[in-house]
Structure formats: C-alpha cells, structure tokens
PDB file of C-alpha atoms in Angstrom:
ATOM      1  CA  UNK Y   1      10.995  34.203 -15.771  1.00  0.00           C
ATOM      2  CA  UNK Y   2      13.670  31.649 -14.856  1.00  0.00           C
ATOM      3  CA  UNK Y   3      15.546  30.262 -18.235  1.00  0.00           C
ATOM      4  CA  UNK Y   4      16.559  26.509 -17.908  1.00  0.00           C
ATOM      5  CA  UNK Y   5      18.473  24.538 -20.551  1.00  0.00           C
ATOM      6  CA  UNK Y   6      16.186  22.869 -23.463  1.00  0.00           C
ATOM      7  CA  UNK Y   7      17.270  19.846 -24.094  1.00  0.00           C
ATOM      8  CA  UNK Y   8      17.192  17.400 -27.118  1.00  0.00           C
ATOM      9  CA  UNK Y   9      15.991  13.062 -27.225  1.00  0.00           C
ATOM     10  CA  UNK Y  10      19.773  12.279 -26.595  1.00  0.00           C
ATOM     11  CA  UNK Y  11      20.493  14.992 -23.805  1.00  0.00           C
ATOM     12  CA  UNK Y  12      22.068  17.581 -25.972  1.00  0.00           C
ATOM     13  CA  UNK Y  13      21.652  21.576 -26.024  1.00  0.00           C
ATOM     14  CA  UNK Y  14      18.837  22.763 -28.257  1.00  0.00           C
ATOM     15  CA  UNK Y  15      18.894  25.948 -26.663  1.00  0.00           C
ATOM     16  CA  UNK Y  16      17.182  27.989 -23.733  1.00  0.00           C
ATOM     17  CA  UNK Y  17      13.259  27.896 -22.005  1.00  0.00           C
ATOM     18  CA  UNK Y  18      11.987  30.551 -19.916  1.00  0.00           C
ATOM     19  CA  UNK Y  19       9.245  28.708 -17.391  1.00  0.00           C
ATOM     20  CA  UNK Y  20       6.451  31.186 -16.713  1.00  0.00           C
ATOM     21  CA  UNK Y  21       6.721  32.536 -13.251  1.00  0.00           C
ATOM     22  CA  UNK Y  22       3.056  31.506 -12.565  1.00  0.00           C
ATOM     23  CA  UNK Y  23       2.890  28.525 -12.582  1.00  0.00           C
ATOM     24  CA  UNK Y  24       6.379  27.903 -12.059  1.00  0.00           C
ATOM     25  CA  UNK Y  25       7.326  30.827  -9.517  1.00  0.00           C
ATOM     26  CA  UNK Y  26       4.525  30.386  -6.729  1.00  0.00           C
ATOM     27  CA  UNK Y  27       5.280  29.956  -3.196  1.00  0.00           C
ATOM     28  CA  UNK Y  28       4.317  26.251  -2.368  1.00  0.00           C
ATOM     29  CA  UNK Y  29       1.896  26.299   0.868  1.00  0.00           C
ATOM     30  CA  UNK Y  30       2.240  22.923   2.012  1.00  0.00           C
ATOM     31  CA  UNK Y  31      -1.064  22.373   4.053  1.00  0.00           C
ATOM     32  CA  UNK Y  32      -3.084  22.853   0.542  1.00  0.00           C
ATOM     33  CA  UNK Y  33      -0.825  20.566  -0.660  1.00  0.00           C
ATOM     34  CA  UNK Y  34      -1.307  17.864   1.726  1.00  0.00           C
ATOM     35  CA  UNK Y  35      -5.271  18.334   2.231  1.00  0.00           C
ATOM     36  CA  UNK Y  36      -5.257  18.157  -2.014  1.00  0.00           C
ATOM     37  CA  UNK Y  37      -2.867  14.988  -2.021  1.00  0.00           C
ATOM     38  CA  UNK Y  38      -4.866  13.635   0.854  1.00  0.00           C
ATOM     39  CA  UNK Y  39      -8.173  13.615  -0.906  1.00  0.00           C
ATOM     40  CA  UNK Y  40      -6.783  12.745  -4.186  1.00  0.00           C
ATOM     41  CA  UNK Y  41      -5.658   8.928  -2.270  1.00  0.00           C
ATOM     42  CA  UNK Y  42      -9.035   9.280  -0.188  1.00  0.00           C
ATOM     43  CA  UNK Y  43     -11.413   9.055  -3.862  1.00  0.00           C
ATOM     44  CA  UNK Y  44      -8.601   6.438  -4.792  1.00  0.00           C
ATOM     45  CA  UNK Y  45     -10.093   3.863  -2.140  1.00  0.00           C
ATOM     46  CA  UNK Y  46     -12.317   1.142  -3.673  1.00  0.00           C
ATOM     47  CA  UNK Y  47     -14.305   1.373  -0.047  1.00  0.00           C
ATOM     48  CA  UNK Y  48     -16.019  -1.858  -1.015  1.00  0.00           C
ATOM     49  CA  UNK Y  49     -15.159  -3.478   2.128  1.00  0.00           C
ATOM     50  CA  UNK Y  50     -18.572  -5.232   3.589  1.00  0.00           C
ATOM     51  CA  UNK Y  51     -19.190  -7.378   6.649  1.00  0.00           C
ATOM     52  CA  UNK Y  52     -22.600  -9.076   7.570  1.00  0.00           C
ATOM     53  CA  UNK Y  53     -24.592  -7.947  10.519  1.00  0.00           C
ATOM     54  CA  UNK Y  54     -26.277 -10.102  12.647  1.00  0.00           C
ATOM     55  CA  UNK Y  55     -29.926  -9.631  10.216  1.00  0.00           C
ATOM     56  CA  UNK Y  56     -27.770 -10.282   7.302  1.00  0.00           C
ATOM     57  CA  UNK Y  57     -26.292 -14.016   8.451  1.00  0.00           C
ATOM     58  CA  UNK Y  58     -28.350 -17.112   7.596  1.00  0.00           C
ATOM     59  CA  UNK Y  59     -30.074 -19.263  10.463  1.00  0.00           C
ATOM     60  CA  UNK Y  60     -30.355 -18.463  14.243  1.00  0.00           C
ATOM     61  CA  UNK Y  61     -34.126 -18.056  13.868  1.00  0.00           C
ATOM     62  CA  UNK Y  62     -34.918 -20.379  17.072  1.00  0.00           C
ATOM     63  CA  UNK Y  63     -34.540 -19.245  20.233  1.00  0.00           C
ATOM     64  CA  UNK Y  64     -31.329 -21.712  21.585  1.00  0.00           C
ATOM     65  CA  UNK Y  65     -33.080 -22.692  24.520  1.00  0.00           C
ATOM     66  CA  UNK Y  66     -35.669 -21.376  27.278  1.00  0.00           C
ATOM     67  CA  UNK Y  67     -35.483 -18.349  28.718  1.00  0.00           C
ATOM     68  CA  UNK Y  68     -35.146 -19.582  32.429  1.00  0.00           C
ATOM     69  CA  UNK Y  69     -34.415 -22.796  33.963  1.00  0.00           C
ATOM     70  CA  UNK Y  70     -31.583 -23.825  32.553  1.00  0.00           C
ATOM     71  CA  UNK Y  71     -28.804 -22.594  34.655  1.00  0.00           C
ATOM     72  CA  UNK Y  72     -27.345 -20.666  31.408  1.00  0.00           C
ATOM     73  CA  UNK Y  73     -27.140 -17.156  30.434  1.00  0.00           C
ATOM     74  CA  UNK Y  74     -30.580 -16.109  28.706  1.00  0.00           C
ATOM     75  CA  UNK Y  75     -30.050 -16.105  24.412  1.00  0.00           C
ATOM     76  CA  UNK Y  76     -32.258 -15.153  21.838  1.00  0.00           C
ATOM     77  CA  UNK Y  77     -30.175 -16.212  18.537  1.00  0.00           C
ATOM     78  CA  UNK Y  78     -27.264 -18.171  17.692  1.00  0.00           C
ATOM     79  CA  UNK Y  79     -26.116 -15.366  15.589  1.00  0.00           C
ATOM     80  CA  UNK Y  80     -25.774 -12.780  17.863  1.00  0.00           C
ATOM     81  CA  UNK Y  81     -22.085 -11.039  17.541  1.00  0.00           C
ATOM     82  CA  UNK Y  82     -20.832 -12.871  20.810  1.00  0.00           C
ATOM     83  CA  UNK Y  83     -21.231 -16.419  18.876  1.00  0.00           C
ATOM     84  CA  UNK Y  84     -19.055 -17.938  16.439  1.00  0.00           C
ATOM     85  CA  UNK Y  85     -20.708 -17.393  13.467  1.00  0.00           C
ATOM     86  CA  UNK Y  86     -22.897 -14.911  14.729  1.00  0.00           C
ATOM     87  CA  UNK Y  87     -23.032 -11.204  12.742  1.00  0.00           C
ATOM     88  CA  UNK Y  88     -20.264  -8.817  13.007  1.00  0.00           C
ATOM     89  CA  UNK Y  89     -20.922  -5.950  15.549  1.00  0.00           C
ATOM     90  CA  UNK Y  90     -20.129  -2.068  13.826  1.00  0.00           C
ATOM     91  CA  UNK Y  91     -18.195  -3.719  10.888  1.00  0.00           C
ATOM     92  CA  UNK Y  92     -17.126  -2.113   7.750  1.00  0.00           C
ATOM     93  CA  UNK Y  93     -19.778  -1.486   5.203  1.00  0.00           C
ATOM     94  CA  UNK Y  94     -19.380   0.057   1.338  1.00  0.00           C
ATOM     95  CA  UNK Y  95     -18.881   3.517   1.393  1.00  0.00           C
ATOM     96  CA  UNK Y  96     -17.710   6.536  -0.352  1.00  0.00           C
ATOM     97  CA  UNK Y  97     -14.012   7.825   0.467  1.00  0.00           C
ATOM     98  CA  UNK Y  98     -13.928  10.868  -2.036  1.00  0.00           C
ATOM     99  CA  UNK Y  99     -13.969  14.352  -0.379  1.00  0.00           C
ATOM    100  CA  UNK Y 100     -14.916  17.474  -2.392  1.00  0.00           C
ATOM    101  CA  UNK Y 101     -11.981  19.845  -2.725  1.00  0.00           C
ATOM    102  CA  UNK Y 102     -12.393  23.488  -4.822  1.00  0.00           C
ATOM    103  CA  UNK Y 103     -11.133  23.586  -8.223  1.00  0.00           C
ATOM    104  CA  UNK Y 104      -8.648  26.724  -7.092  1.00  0.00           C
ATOM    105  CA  UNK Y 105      -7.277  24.881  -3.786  1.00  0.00           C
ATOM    106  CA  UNK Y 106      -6.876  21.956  -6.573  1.00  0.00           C
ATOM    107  CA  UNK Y 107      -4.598  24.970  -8.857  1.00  0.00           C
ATOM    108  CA  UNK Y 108      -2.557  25.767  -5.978  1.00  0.00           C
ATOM    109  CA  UNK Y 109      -1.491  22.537  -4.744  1.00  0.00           C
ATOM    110  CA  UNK Y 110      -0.381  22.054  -8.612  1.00  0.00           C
ATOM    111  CA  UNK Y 111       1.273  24.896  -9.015  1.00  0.00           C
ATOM    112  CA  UNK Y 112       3.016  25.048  -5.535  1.00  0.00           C
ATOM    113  CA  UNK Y 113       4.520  21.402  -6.683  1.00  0.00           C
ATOM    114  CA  UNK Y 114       5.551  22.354 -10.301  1.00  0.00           C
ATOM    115  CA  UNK Y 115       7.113  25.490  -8.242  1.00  0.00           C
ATOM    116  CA  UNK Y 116       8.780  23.338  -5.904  1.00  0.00           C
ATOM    117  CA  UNK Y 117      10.467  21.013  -8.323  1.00  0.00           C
ATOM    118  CA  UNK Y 118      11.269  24.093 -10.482  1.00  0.00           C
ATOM    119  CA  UNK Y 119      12.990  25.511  -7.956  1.00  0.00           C
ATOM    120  CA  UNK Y 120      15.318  22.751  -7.001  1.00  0.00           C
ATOM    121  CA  UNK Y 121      16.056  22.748 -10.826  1.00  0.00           C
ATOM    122  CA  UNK Y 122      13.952  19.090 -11.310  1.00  0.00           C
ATOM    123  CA  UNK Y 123      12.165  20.484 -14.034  1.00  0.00           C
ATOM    124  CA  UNK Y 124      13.533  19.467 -17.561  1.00  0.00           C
ATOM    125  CA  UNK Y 125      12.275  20.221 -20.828  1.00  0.00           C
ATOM    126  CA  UNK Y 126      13.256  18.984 -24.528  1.00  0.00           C
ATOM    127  CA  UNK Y 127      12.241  20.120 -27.364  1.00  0.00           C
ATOM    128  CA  UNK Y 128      10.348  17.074 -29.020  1.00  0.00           C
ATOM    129  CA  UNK Y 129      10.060  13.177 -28.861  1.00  0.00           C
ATOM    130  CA  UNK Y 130      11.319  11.498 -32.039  1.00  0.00           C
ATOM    131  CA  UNK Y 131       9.770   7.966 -31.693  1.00  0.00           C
ATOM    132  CA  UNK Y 132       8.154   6.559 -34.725  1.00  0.00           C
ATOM    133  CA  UNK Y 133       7.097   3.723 -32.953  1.00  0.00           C
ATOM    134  CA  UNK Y 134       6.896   2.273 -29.149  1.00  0.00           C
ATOM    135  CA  UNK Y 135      10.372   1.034 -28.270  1.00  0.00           C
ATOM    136  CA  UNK Y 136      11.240   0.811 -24.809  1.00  0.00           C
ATOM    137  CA  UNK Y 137      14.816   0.679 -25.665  1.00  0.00           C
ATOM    138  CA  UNK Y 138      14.368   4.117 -27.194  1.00  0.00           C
ATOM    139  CA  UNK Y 139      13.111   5.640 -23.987  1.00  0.00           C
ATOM    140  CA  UNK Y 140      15.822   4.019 -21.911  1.00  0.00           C
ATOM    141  CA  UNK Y 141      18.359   5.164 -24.293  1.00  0.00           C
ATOM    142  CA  UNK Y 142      16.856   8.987 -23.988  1.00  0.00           C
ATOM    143  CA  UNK Y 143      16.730   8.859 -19.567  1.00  0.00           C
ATOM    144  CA  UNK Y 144      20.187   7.757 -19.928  1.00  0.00           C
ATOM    145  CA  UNK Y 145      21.248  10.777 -22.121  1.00  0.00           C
ATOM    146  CA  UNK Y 146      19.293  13.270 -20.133  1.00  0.00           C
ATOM    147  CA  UNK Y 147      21.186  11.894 -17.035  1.00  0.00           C
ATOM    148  CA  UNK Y 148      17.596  10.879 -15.100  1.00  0.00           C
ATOM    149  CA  UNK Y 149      19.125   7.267 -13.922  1.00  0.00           C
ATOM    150  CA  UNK Y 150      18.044   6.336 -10.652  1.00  0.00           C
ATOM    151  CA  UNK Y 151      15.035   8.695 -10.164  1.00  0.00           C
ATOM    152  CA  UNK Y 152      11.734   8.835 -10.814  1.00  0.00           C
ATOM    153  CA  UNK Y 153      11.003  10.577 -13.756  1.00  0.00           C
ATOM    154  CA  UNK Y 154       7.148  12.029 -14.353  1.00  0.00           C
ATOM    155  CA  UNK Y 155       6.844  12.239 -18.188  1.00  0.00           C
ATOM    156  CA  UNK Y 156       3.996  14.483 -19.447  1.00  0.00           C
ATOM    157  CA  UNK Y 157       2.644  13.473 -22.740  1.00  0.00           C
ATOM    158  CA  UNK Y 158       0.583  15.266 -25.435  1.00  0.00           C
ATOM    159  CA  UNK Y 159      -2.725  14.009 -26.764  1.00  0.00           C
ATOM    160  CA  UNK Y 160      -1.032  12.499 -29.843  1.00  0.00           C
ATOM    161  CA  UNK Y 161       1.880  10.675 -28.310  1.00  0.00           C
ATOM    162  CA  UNK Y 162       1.055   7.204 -28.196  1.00  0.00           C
ATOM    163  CA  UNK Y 163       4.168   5.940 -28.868  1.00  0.00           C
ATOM    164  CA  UNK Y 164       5.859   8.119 -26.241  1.00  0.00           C
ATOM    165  CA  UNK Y 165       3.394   6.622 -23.386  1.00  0.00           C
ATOM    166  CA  UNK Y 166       3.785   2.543 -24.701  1.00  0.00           C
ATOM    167  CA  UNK Y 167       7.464   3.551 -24.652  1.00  0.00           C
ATOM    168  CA  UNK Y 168       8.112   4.467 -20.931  1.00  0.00           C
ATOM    169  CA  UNK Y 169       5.359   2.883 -19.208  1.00  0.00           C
ATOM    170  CA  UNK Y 170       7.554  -0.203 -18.998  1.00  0.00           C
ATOM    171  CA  UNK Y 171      10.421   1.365 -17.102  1.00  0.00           C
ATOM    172  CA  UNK Y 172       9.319   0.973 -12.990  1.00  0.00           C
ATOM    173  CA  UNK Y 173      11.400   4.176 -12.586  1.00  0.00           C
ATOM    174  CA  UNK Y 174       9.461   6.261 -15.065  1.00  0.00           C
ATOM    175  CA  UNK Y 175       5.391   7.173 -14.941  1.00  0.00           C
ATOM    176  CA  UNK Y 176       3.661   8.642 -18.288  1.00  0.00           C
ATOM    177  CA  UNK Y 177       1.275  10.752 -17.830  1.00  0.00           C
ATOM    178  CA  UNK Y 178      -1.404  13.041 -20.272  1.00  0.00           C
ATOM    179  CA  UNK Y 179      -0.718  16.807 -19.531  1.00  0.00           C
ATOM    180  CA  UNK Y 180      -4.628  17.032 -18.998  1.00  0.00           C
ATOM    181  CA  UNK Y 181      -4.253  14.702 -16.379  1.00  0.00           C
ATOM    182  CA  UNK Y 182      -1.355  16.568 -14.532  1.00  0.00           C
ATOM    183  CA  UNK Y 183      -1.767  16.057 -10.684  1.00  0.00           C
ATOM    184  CA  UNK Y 184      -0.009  17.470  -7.531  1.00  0.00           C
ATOM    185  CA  UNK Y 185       0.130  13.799  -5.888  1.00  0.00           C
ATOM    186  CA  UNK Y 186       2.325  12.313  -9.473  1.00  0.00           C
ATOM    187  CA  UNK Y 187       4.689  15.623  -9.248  1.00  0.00           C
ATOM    188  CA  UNK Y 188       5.198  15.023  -5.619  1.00  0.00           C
ATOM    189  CA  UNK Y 189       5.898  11.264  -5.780  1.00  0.00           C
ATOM    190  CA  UNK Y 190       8.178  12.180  -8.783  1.00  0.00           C
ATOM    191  CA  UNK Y 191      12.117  13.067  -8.424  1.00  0.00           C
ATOM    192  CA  UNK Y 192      11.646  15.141 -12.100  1.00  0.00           C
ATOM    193  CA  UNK Y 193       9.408  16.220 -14.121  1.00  0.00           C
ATOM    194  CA  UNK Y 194      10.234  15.833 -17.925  1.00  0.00           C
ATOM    195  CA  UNK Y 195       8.173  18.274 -20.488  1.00  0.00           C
ATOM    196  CA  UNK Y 196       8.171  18.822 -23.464  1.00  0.00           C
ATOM    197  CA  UNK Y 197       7.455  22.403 -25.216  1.00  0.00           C
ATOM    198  CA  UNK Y 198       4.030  21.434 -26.508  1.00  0.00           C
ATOM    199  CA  UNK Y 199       3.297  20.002 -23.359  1.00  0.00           C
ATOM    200  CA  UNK Y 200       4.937  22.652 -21.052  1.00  0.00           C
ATOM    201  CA  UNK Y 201       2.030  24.193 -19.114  1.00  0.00           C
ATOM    202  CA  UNK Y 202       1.945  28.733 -19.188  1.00  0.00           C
ATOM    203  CA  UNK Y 203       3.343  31.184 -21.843  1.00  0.00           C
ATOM    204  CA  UNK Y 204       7.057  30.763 -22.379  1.00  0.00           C
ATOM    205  CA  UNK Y 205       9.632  31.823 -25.168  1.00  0.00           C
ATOM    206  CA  UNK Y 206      11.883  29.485 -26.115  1.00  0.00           C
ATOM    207  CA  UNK Y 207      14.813  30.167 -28.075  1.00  0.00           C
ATOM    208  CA  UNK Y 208      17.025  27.613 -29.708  1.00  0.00           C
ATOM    209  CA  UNK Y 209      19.728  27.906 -32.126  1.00  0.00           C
ATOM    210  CA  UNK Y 210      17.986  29.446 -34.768  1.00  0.00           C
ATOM    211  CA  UNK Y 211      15.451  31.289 -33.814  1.00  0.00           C
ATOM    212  CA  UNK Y 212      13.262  32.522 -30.601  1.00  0.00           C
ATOM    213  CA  UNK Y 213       9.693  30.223 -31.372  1.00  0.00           C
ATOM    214  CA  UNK Y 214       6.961  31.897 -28.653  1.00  0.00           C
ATOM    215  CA  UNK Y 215       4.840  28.715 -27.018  1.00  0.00           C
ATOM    216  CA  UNK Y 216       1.437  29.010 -25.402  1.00  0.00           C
ATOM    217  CA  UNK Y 217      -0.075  25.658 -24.134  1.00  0.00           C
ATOM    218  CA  UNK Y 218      -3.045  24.188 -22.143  1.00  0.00           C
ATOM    219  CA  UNK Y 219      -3.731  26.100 -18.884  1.00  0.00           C
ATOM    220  CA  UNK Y 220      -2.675  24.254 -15.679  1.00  0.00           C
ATOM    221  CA  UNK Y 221      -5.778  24.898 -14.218  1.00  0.00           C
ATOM    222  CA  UNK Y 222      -6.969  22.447 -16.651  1.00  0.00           C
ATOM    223  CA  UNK Y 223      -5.156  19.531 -15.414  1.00  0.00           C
ATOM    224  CA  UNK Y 224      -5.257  20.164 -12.386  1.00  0.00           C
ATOM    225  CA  UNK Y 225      -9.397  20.344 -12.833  1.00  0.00           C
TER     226      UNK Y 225
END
C-alpha cells in the first residue's frame, strides 16, 4: 500500500494513510476510460431538440396553382422543405443520448482515475472537517492551508456533511461531491482529489499521532454504480 501524509483543516501533519492498492494501485486503461466518460456526457444531453416536418407546419393545404399550363415548375404545397416556411427536411427530433455501459467497465474507469491521480501524488486526505456551520470563508481558509490554490479541487463529502458541501460549492475552483456519487468524468476534470478518512473509498490503516485507527468505508464500486 502506498502511505501519503494525512493532513489536518489547516494543512498540518496528523499523521500517515496507507491508500489501498485496489482501488488506488490499478493500471489506468485509457480507452475504458474514455468510452465511460464519453457516455457519462452522452446521458448528460437534454436531446430535446425538435424541428417541424413538412405534416407538422400549419397551412399549405391548396395546391399553389395547376399542375400544367402555367409555365412554372409543378407544386403540390406551399410547405414543402424548398419554401420559406415550408417543413424542415431530416431535422432534429427528441431523442435519447444515454448509452448503456456495464457496471464493471463503470469500476474500472473509476478506479484507473483514482489510480492515476494517486499516482502523480493528487490524492490528499485529512482527517476530518471541523465546520459547525456553512462558511465559505472557512473552506477558503482550509484550500489555502492545504496548498490547493489555483487547481481544481474534487471534494468528496459524507452523507452527513451539509455544511462541508454549502461551504465549497461557492468557490468556481472547487466541486463537492457525495462519495456515493463518485464518478470517473469529476476525478478526471479535477487537478486533486481531497478525502477525507470516512469518506476514503477501500480498507486502509491510518495512523496518527496517537494511535493506528483501522478504516473500512463504502465500496467504490458503489459510486461508481
């Protein structure tokens, strides 16, 4: 397991984290990663788009004129394509975008971007938020200590962290997220990803300057479900 320095709210030592090497040892394969990031942005699309065909726009019941005699091409409606304000010819029309990708293609794309940020040593982890209340002054205050200035910092919340989500989600550099809602698109798009040991995904032993605490949280496979 690779250890990495566990940090405090103001960017001091609290001790030492061991990341579990599966989740955070895997070999990224990039094509899974793209095909998984590519569908997640495909089901993103509204796809309500609509134009009107020629059936679809009002009038042009009438025939404009006679079929022969005149000296003009032969029409049957004013609202064929070819007229101005006729129906649009193969136009876009509501559809689905969302493509169906397996749950363990979905796990390695995850884990292959946790891995990836791991390994370039973009993975930081403190020990606990101490906000009693949403302050966005607070969360500056803790980037700045942790050194994350200037990059886009992925913070992974708990279930019970409120105050921790109402707190960052006004900084345009930082991006709260639920740890049940962990994607490989957000940790890709991110410079770093900031834990916390509840919220660090595997088995890992911590050990700070008391005592070594063992921590088992919620499965990756979960959030990345």
């Amino acid at each position: 397991m690779a250890s990495i320095a566990l940090k405090n709210q103001t960017g001091g030592d609290a001790g030492t984290v061991e990341l579990d090497d599966a989740i955070f040892g895997v070999q990224p394969n990039v094509p899974v990663m793209h095909q998984v990031v590519t569908a997640q942005l495909a089901g993103a699309r509204a796809g309500t788009q609509s134009t009107k065909t020629r059936a679809e726009v009002r009038g042009g019941g009438a025939k404009p004129w006679k079929q022969k005699g005149t000296g003009r091409a032969r029409q049957g409606s004013t609202r064929a394509p070819h007229w101005v304000g006729g129906g649009v010819a193969l136009g876009p029309k509501p559809r689905s975008y969302a493509q169906k990708t397996p749950k363990k293609m979905v796990r390695l794309a995850l884990l292959g971007a946790l891995s990836d940020r791991a390994s370039e040593g973009n993975v930081v982890v403190i020990d606990r938020w101490d906000l009693e209340k949403p302050s966005t002054r607070a969360a500056k205050a803790a980037i700045k200590g942790l050194g994350l200035e200037n990059k886009k910092v992925l913070v992974v919340c708990g279930p019970d962290e409120l105050n921790v989500a109402l707190s960052f989600r006004n900084l345009p550099e930082c991006h709260p997220i639920l740890a049940t809602e962990l994607n490989t698109y957000d940790v890709l798009v991110s410079d770093v990803v900031l834990f916390t040991r509840d919220t660090l995904p595997g088995t890992t032993t911590t050990t700070t300057t008391n005592t070594p605490v063992a921590v088992s949280t919620t499965e990756t496979e979960e959030a990345g479900a």
